[in-house]
Amino acid sequence: MASDGHNFAIFVEAGTGKSMVVSEVCKSKDRHVQVVCSTGIACEVYDKNKLANPPTTVQSFPGIGTAKAPFHKVVDKSVKDEDLRRRLIATEWVIWDECSMSSARMLLLFHERTRKVRGSNLPFGGIQDIVVGDWLKLQPVKSKFNDGTPMFKHGLFERSERASGATDSQPHYGANVFIQDLYYAVD
């Protein structure tokens, strides 16, 4: 599925082998894969797996930082770094681990940053995305600039899954049913 260019999700409980699957996916693409995690601690599980690119936080990879500012200021600030721009343009796949701990605001910041740098209106600027998590774990944290809404409650989450090229003639879990199930499980 990953090597065919599909965006997809791995949502299972802790201890079921998500990190092992992610490590295998990374081996198949080599240096154009970036693992991003919602926390630095979550990145540590990959340190021993000899990835071509070391895992980093979802805030660090696209230059979002702490995101403690109004939306447009966070996006505009991070668009100016040339090294960051080169890295985002070269990246083919992003694997977002512990995505269930990330908010809708972080999803939108990540999308807007990558979209602007890559010059594409596709989700994440056309970078293939694989999201990994356990929706029954910790929820996003609320703050002054972040209302803590889980990322799956934003329409972009559904669009990024559907942007994989899946059609009605191909088997796939209907995005609307999946989103409804998440609402029921988390609320």
PDB file of C-alpha atoms in Angstrom:
ATOM      1  CA  MET A   1       0.000   0.000   0.000  1.00  0.00           C
ATOM      2  CA  ALA A   2       2.713   2.475   0.971  1.00  0.00           C
ATOM      3  CA  SER A   3       4.895   1.703  -2.028  1.00  0.00           C
ATOM      4  CA  ASP A   4       1.874   2.251  -4.305  1.00  0.00           C
ATOM      5  CA  GLY A   5       1.635   5.871  -3.115  1.00  0.00           C
ATOM      6  CA  HIS A   6      -1.451   5.546  -0.946  1.00  0.00           C
ATOM      7  CA  ASN A   7      -2.024   7.629   2.156  1.00  0.00           C
ATOM      8  CA  PHE A   8      -3.198   5.413   4.948  1.00  0.00           C
ATOM      9  CA  ALA A   9      -3.612   5.061   8.675  1.00  0.00           C
ATOM     10  CA  ILE A  10      -2.464   2.555  11.274  1.00  0.00           C
ATOM     11  CA  PHE A  11      -4.694   2.867  14.341  1.00  0.00           C
ATOM     12  CA  VAL A  12      -4.263   0.102  16.901  1.00  0.00           C
ATOM     13  CA  GLU A  13      -3.557  -0.082  20.609  1.00  0.00           C
ATOM     14  CA  ALA A  14      -0.132   0.019  22.254  1.00  0.00           C
ATOM     15  CA  GLY A  15       2.114  -3.028  21.948  1.00  0.00           C
ATOM     16  CA  THR A  16       0.736  -4.299  18.638  1.00  0.00           C
ATOM     17  CA  GLY A  17       3.774  -3.527  16.447  1.00  0.00           C
ATOM     18  CA  LYS A  18       3.044  -0.083  14.966  1.00  0.00           C
ATOM     19  CA  SER A  19       6.675   1.014  15.325  1.00  0.00           C
ATOM     20  CA  MET A  20       7.911  -2.163  13.669  1.00  0.00           C
ATOM     21  CA  VAL A  21       5.588  -1.605  10.694  1.00  0.00           C
ATOM     22  CA  VAL A  22       6.739   2.022  10.422  1.00  0.00           C
ATOM     23  CA  SER A  23      10.396   0.917  10.469  1.00  0.00           C
ATOM     24  CA  GLU A  24       9.727  -1.543   7.633  1.00  0.00           C
ATOM     25  CA  VAL A  25       7.959   1.116   5.563  1.00  0.00           C
ATOM     26  CA  CYS A  26      10.953   3.434   6.089  1.00  0.00           C
ATOM     27  CA  LYS A  27      13.352   0.787   4.792  1.00  0.00           C
ATOM     28  CA  SER A  28      11.411   0.501   1.539  1.00  0.00           C
ATOM     29  CA  LYS A  29      11.766   4.208   0.677  1.00  0.00           C
ATOM     30  CA  ASP A  30      15.178   4.951   2.209  1.00  0.00           C
ATOM     31  CA  ARG A  31      16.147   8.622   2.395  1.00  0.00           C
ATOM     32  CA  HIS A  32      12.963  10.399   1.314  1.00  0.00           C
ATOM     33  CA  VAL A  33      10.909   9.259   4.320  1.00  0.00           C
ATOM     34  CA  GLN A  34      10.559  11.386   7.444  1.00  0.00           C
ATOM     35  CA  VAL A  35       9.098  10.056  10.676  1.00  0.00           C
ATOM     36  CA  VAL A  36       7.547  12.827  12.760  1.00  0.00           C
ATOM     37  CA  CYS A  37       6.162  12.259  16.239  1.00  0.00           C
ATOM     38  CA  SER A  38       3.854  14.295  18.423  1.00  0.00           C
ATOM     39  CA  THR A  39       6.458  14.232  21.219  1.00  0.00           C
ATOM     40  CA  GLY A  40      10.213  13.855  21.514  1.00  0.00           C
ATOM     41  CA  ILE A  41       9.717  10.806  23.731  1.00  0.00           C
ATOM     42  CA  ALA A  42       7.745   9.098  20.949  1.00  0.00           C
ATOM     43  CA  CYS A  43      10.726   9.658  18.601  1.00  0.00           C
ATOM     44  CA  GLU A  44      13.018   7.650  20.877  1.00  0.00           C
ATOM     45  CA  VAL A  45      11.452   4.327  19.909  1.00  0.00           C
ATOM     46  CA  TYR A  46      12.964   4.760  16.415  1.00  0.00           C
ATOM     47  CA  ASP A  47      16.528   5.713  17.390  1.00  0.00           C
ATOM     48  CA  LYS A  48      17.681   2.101  17.316  1.00  0.00           C
ATOM     49  CA  ASN A  49      16.124   1.378  13.936  1.00  0.00           C
ATOM     50  CA  LYS A  50      18.791   3.043  11.768  1.00  0.00           C
ATOM     51  CA  LEU A  51      16.490   5.231   9.732  1.00  0.00           C
ATOM     52  CA  ALA A  52      18.034   7.295   6.933  1.00  0.00           C
ATOM     53  CA  ASN A  53      16.563  10.453   8.508  1.00  0.00           C
ATOM     54  CA  PRO A  54      16.388  10.661  12.278  1.00  0.00           C
ATOM     55  CA  PRO A  55      12.841  10.986  13.621  1.00  0.00           C
ATOM     56  CA  THR A  56      11.855  14.443  14.780  1.00  0.00           C
ATOM     57  CA  THR A  57       8.862  16.149  16.297  1.00  0.00           C
ATOM     58  CA  VAL A  58       5.971  17.305  14.160  1.00  0.00           C
ATOM     59  CA  GLN A  59       6.731  20.853  15.343  1.00  0.00           C
ATOM     60  CA  SER A  60      10.409  20.726  14.370  1.00  0.00           C
ATOM     61  CA  PHE A  61      10.271  19.098  10.918  1.00  0.00           C
ATOM     62  CA  PRO A  62       8.249  21.809   9.134  1.00  0.00           C
ATOM     63  CA  GLY A  63       9.665  24.620  11.310  1.00  0.00           C
ATOM     64  CA  ILE A  64       6.495  25.260  13.284  1.00  0.00           C
ATOM     65  CA  GLY A  65       8.225  25.414  16.663  1.00  0.00           C
ATOM     66  CA  THR A  66       6.051  25.904  19.726  1.00  0.00           C
ATOM     67  CA  ALA A  67       3.265  27.449  17.599  1.00  0.00           C
ATOM     68  CA  LYS A  68       2.496  29.892  20.404  1.00  0.00           C
ATOM     69  CA  ALA A  69       1.346  32.683  18.125  1.00  0.00           C
ATOM     70  CA  PRO A  70      -1.590  33.399  15.831  1.00  0.00           C
ATOM     71  CA  PHE A  71      -1.890  30.930  12.941  1.00  0.00           C
ATOM     72  CA  HIS A  72      -0.630  33.183  10.101  1.00  0.00           C
ATOM     73  CA  LYS A  73       2.414  34.318  12.113  1.00  0.00           C
ATOM     74  CA  VAL A  74       3.502  30.731  12.760  1.00  0.00           C
ATOM     75  CA  VAL A  75       3.177  29.847   9.070  1.00  0.00           C
ATOM     76  CA  ASP A  76       4.861  33.017   7.763  1.00  0.00           C
ATOM     77  CA  LYS A  77       7.769  32.737  10.206  1.00  0.00           C
ATOM     78  CA  SER A  78       8.674  29.235   9.167  1.00  0.00           C
ATOM     79  CA  VAL A  79       8.423  29.771   5.383  1.00  0.00           C
ATOM     80  CA  LYS A  80      11.685  31.743   5.218  1.00  0.00           C
ATOM     81  CA  ASP A  81      14.256  29.066   6.225  1.00  0.00           C
ATOM     82  CA  GLU A  82      16.006  27.781   3.048  1.00  0.00           C
ATOM     83  CA  ASP A  83      17.384  24.562   4.613  1.00  0.00           C
ATOM     84  CA  LEU A  84      13.912  23.754   5.834  1.00  0.00           C
ATOM     85  CA  ARG A  85      12.455  24.479   2.394  1.00  0.00           C
ATOM     86  CA  ARG A  86      14.921  22.080   0.711  1.00  0.00           C
ATOM     87  CA  ARG A  87      14.127  19.335   3.225  1.00  0.00           C
ATOM     88  CA  LEU A  88      10.354  19.699   2.745  1.00  0.00           C
ATOM     89  CA  ILE A  89      10.662  19.685  -1.037  1.00  0.00           C
ATOM     90  CA  ALA A  90      12.839  16.532  -0.996  1.00  0.00           C
ATOM     91  CA  THR A  91      10.518  14.604   1.333  1.00  0.00           C
ATOM     92  CA  GLU A  92       8.246  12.104  -0.399  1.00  0.00           C
ATOM     93  CA  TRP A  93       6.638  10.480   2.644  1.00  0.00           C
ATOM     94  CA  VAL A  94       5.825  11.666   6.139  1.00  0.00           C
ATOM     95  CA  ILE A  95       4.926   9.108   8.767  1.00  0.00           C
ATOM     96  CA  TRP A  96       3.177  10.904  11.649  1.00  0.00           C
ATOM     97  CA  ASP A  97       3.438   8.724  14.756  1.00  0.00           C
ATOM     98  CA  GLU A  98       1.290   9.298  17.842  1.00  0.00           C
ATOM     99  CA  CYS A  99      -0.952  11.490  15.674  1.00  0.00           C
ATOM    100  CA  SER A 100      -3.751  10.987  18.167  1.00  0.00           C
ATOM    101  CA  MET A 101      -1.907  13.384  20.487  1.00  0.00           C
ATOM    102  CA  SER A 102      -1.853  16.118  17.825  1.00  0.00           C
ATOM    103  CA  SER A 103      -4.544  18.744  17.423  1.00  0.00           C
ATOM    104  CA  ALA A 104      -6.481  19.927  14.403  1.00  0.00           C
ATOM    105  CA  ARG A 105      -4.491  23.177  14.644  1.00  0.00           C
ATOM    106  CA  MET A 106      -1.180  21.285  14.376  1.00  0.00           C
ATOM    107  CA  LEU A 107      -2.531  19.354  11.388  1.00  0.00           C
ATOM    108  CA  LEU A 108      -3.494  22.632   9.691  1.00  0.00           C
ATOM    109  CA  LEU A 109      -0.162  24.295  10.499  1.00  0.00           C
ATOM    110  CA  PHE A 110       1.716  21.297   9.093  1.00  0.00           C
ATOM    111  CA  HIS A 111      -0.480  21.312   5.983  1.00  0.00           C
ATOM    112  CA  GLU A 112      -0.229  25.049   5.384  1.00  0.00           C
ATOM    113  CA  ARG A 113       3.540  25.069   5.858  1.00  0.00           C
ATOM    114  CA  THR A 114       4.174  22.166   3.472  1.00  0.00           C
ATOM    115  CA  ARG A 115       1.570  23.420   0.985  1.00  0.00           C
ATOM    116  CA  LYS A 116       3.205  26.851   0.747  1.00  0.00           C
ATOM    117  CA  VAL A 117       6.751  25.520   0.420  1.00  0.00           C
ATOM    118  CA  ARG A 118       5.870  22.871  -2.150  1.00  0.00           C
ATOM    119  CA  GLY A 119       3.484  25.114  -4.118  1.00  0.00           C
ATOM    120  CA  SER A 120       0.664  22.573  -4.103  1.00  0.00           C
ATOM    121  CA  ASN A 121      -2.876  22.718  -2.730  1.00  0.00           C
ATOM    122  CA  LEU A 122      -2.932  18.972  -2.114  1.00  0.00           C
ATOM    123  CA  PRO A 123      -2.930  17.889   1.537  1.00  0.00           C
ATOM    124  CA  PHE A 124       0.591  18.395   2.943  1.00  0.00           C
ATOM    125  CA  GLY A 125       1.668  19.879  -0.378  1.00  0.00           C
ATOM    126  CA  GLY A 126       1.465  16.463  -2.036  1.00  0.00           C
ATOM    127  CA  ILE A 127       3.675  14.627   0.473  1.00  0.00           C
ATOM    128  CA  GLN A 128       2.343  11.107   0.997  1.00  0.00           C
ATOM    129  CA  ASP A 129       1.179  10.754   4.579  1.00  0.00           C
ATOM    130  CA  ILE A 130       0.882   7.755   6.826  1.00  0.00           C
ATOM    131  CA  VAL A 131      -0.680   8.500  10.202  1.00  0.00           C
ATOM    132  CA  VAL A 132      -0.121   6.189  13.151  1.00  0.00           C
ATOM    133  CA  GLY A 133      -1.714   6.246  16.565  1.00  0.00           C
ATOM    134  CA  ASP A 134      -4.043   4.999  19.243  1.00  0.00           C
ATOM    135  CA  TRP A 135      -7.124   7.228  19.520  1.00  0.00           C
ATOM    136  CA  LEU A 136      -7.944   5.905  22.974  1.00  0.00           C
ATOM    137  CA  LYS A 137      -4.674   7.275  24.398  1.00  0.00           C
ATOM    138  CA  LEU A 138      -3.889  10.863  25.337  1.00  0.00           C
ATOM    139  CA  GLN A 139      -5.792  13.688  23.651  1.00  0.00           C
ATOM    140  CA  PRO A 140      -4.229  16.941  22.364  1.00  0.00           C
ATOM    141  CA  VAL A 141      -3.434  19.533  25.029  1.00  0.00           C
ATOM    142  CA  LYS A 142      -5.371  22.812  25.088  1.00  0.00           C
ATOM    143  CA  SER A 143      -3.537  26.140  25.251  1.00  0.00           C
ATOM    144  CA  LYS A 144      -4.041  29.826  24.541  1.00  0.00           C
ATOM    145  CA  PHE A 145      -3.669  29.278  20.783  1.00  0.00           C
ATOM    146  CA  ASN A 146      -4.941  25.696  20.557  1.00  0.00           C
ATOM    147  CA  ASP A 147      -8.416  24.531  21.558  1.00  0.00           C
ATOM    148  CA  GLY A 148      -7.255  20.893  21.747  1.00  0.00           C
ATOM    149  CA  THR A 149      -9.592  19.567  19.060  1.00  0.00           C
ATOM    150  CA  PRO A 150      -8.271  16.173  17.857  1.00  0.00           C
ATOM    151  CA  MET A 151      -6.905  16.237  14.300  1.00  0.00           C
ATOM    152  CA  PHE A 152      -9.425  13.728  12.989  1.00  0.00           C
ATOM    153  CA  LYS A 153     -12.242  16.205  13.638  1.00  0.00           C
ATOM    154  CA  HIS A 154     -10.972  18.500  10.869  1.00  0.00           C
ATOM    155  CA  GLY A 155     -12.005  17.921   7.251  1.00  0.00           C
ATOM    156  CA  LEU A 156      -8.368  17.960   6.114  1.00  0.00           C
ATOM    157  CA  PHE A 157      -7.796  14.681   7.950  1.00  0.00           C
ATOM    158  CA  GLU A 158     -10.431  12.988   5.811  1.00  0.00           C
ATOM    159  CA  ARG A 159      -9.217  14.720   2.619  1.00  0.00           C
ATOM    160  CA  SER A 160      -5.652  13.534   3.136  1.00  0.00           C
ATOM    161  CA  GLU A 161      -6.827   9.934   3.435  1.00  0.00           C
ATOM    162  CA  ARG A 162      -9.005  10.231   0.321  1.00  0.00           C
ATOM    163  CA  ALA A 163      -6.266  11.982  -1.683  1.00  0.00           C
ATOM    164  CA  SER A 164      -4.440   8.673  -2.042  1.00  0.00           C
ATOM    165  CA  GLY A 165      -6.075   7.916  -5.356  1.00  0.00           C
ATOM    166  CA  ALA A 166      -8.471   5.301  -3.980  1.00  0.00           C
ATOM    167  CA  THR A 167     -11.634   5.093  -6.048  1.00  0.00           C
ATOM    168  CA  ASP A 168     -15.013   3.513  -5.465  1.00  0.00           C
ATOM    169  CA  SER A 169     -13.857   0.477  -7.471  1.00  0.00           C
ATOM    170  CA  GLN A 170     -10.943  -0.110  -5.065  1.00  0.00           C
ATOM    171  CA  PRO A 171     -11.542  -1.578  -1.625  1.00  0.00           C
ATOM    172  CA  HIS A 172     -11.029   0.963   1.164  1.00  0.00           C
ATOM    173  CA  TYR A 173     -12.570   1.759   4.506  1.00  0.00           C
ATOM    174  CA  GLY A 174     -15.054   4.551   3.821  1.00  0.00           C
ATOM    175  CA  ALA A 175     -13.655   7.762   5.288  1.00  0.00           C
ATOM    176  CA  ASN A 176     -17.039   8.942   6.584  1.00  0.00           C
ATOM    177  CA  VAL A 177     -17.658   5.689   8.479  1.00  0.00           C
ATOM    178  CA  PHE A 178     -14.148   5.782   9.899  1.00  0.00           C
ATOM    179  CA  ILE A 179     -14.477   9.393  11.084  1.00  0.00           C
ATOM    180  CA  GLN A 180     -17.856   8.605  12.662  1.00  0.00           C
ATOM    181  CA  ASP A 181     -16.295   5.668  14.519  1.00  0.00           C
ATOM    182  CA  LEU A 182     -13.532   7.934  15.845  1.00  0.00           C
ATOM    183  CA  TYR A 183     -16.060  10.483  17.117  1.00  0.00           C
ATOM    184  CA  TYR A 184     -17.910   7.715  18.934  1.00  0.00           C
ATOM    185  CA  ALA A 185     -14.744   6.183  20.452  1.00  0.00           C
ATOM    186  CA  VAL A 186     -13.162   9.453  21.638  1.00  0.00           C
ATOM    187  CA  ASP A 187     -16.237  11.386  22.762  1.00  0.00           C
TER     188      ASP A 187
END
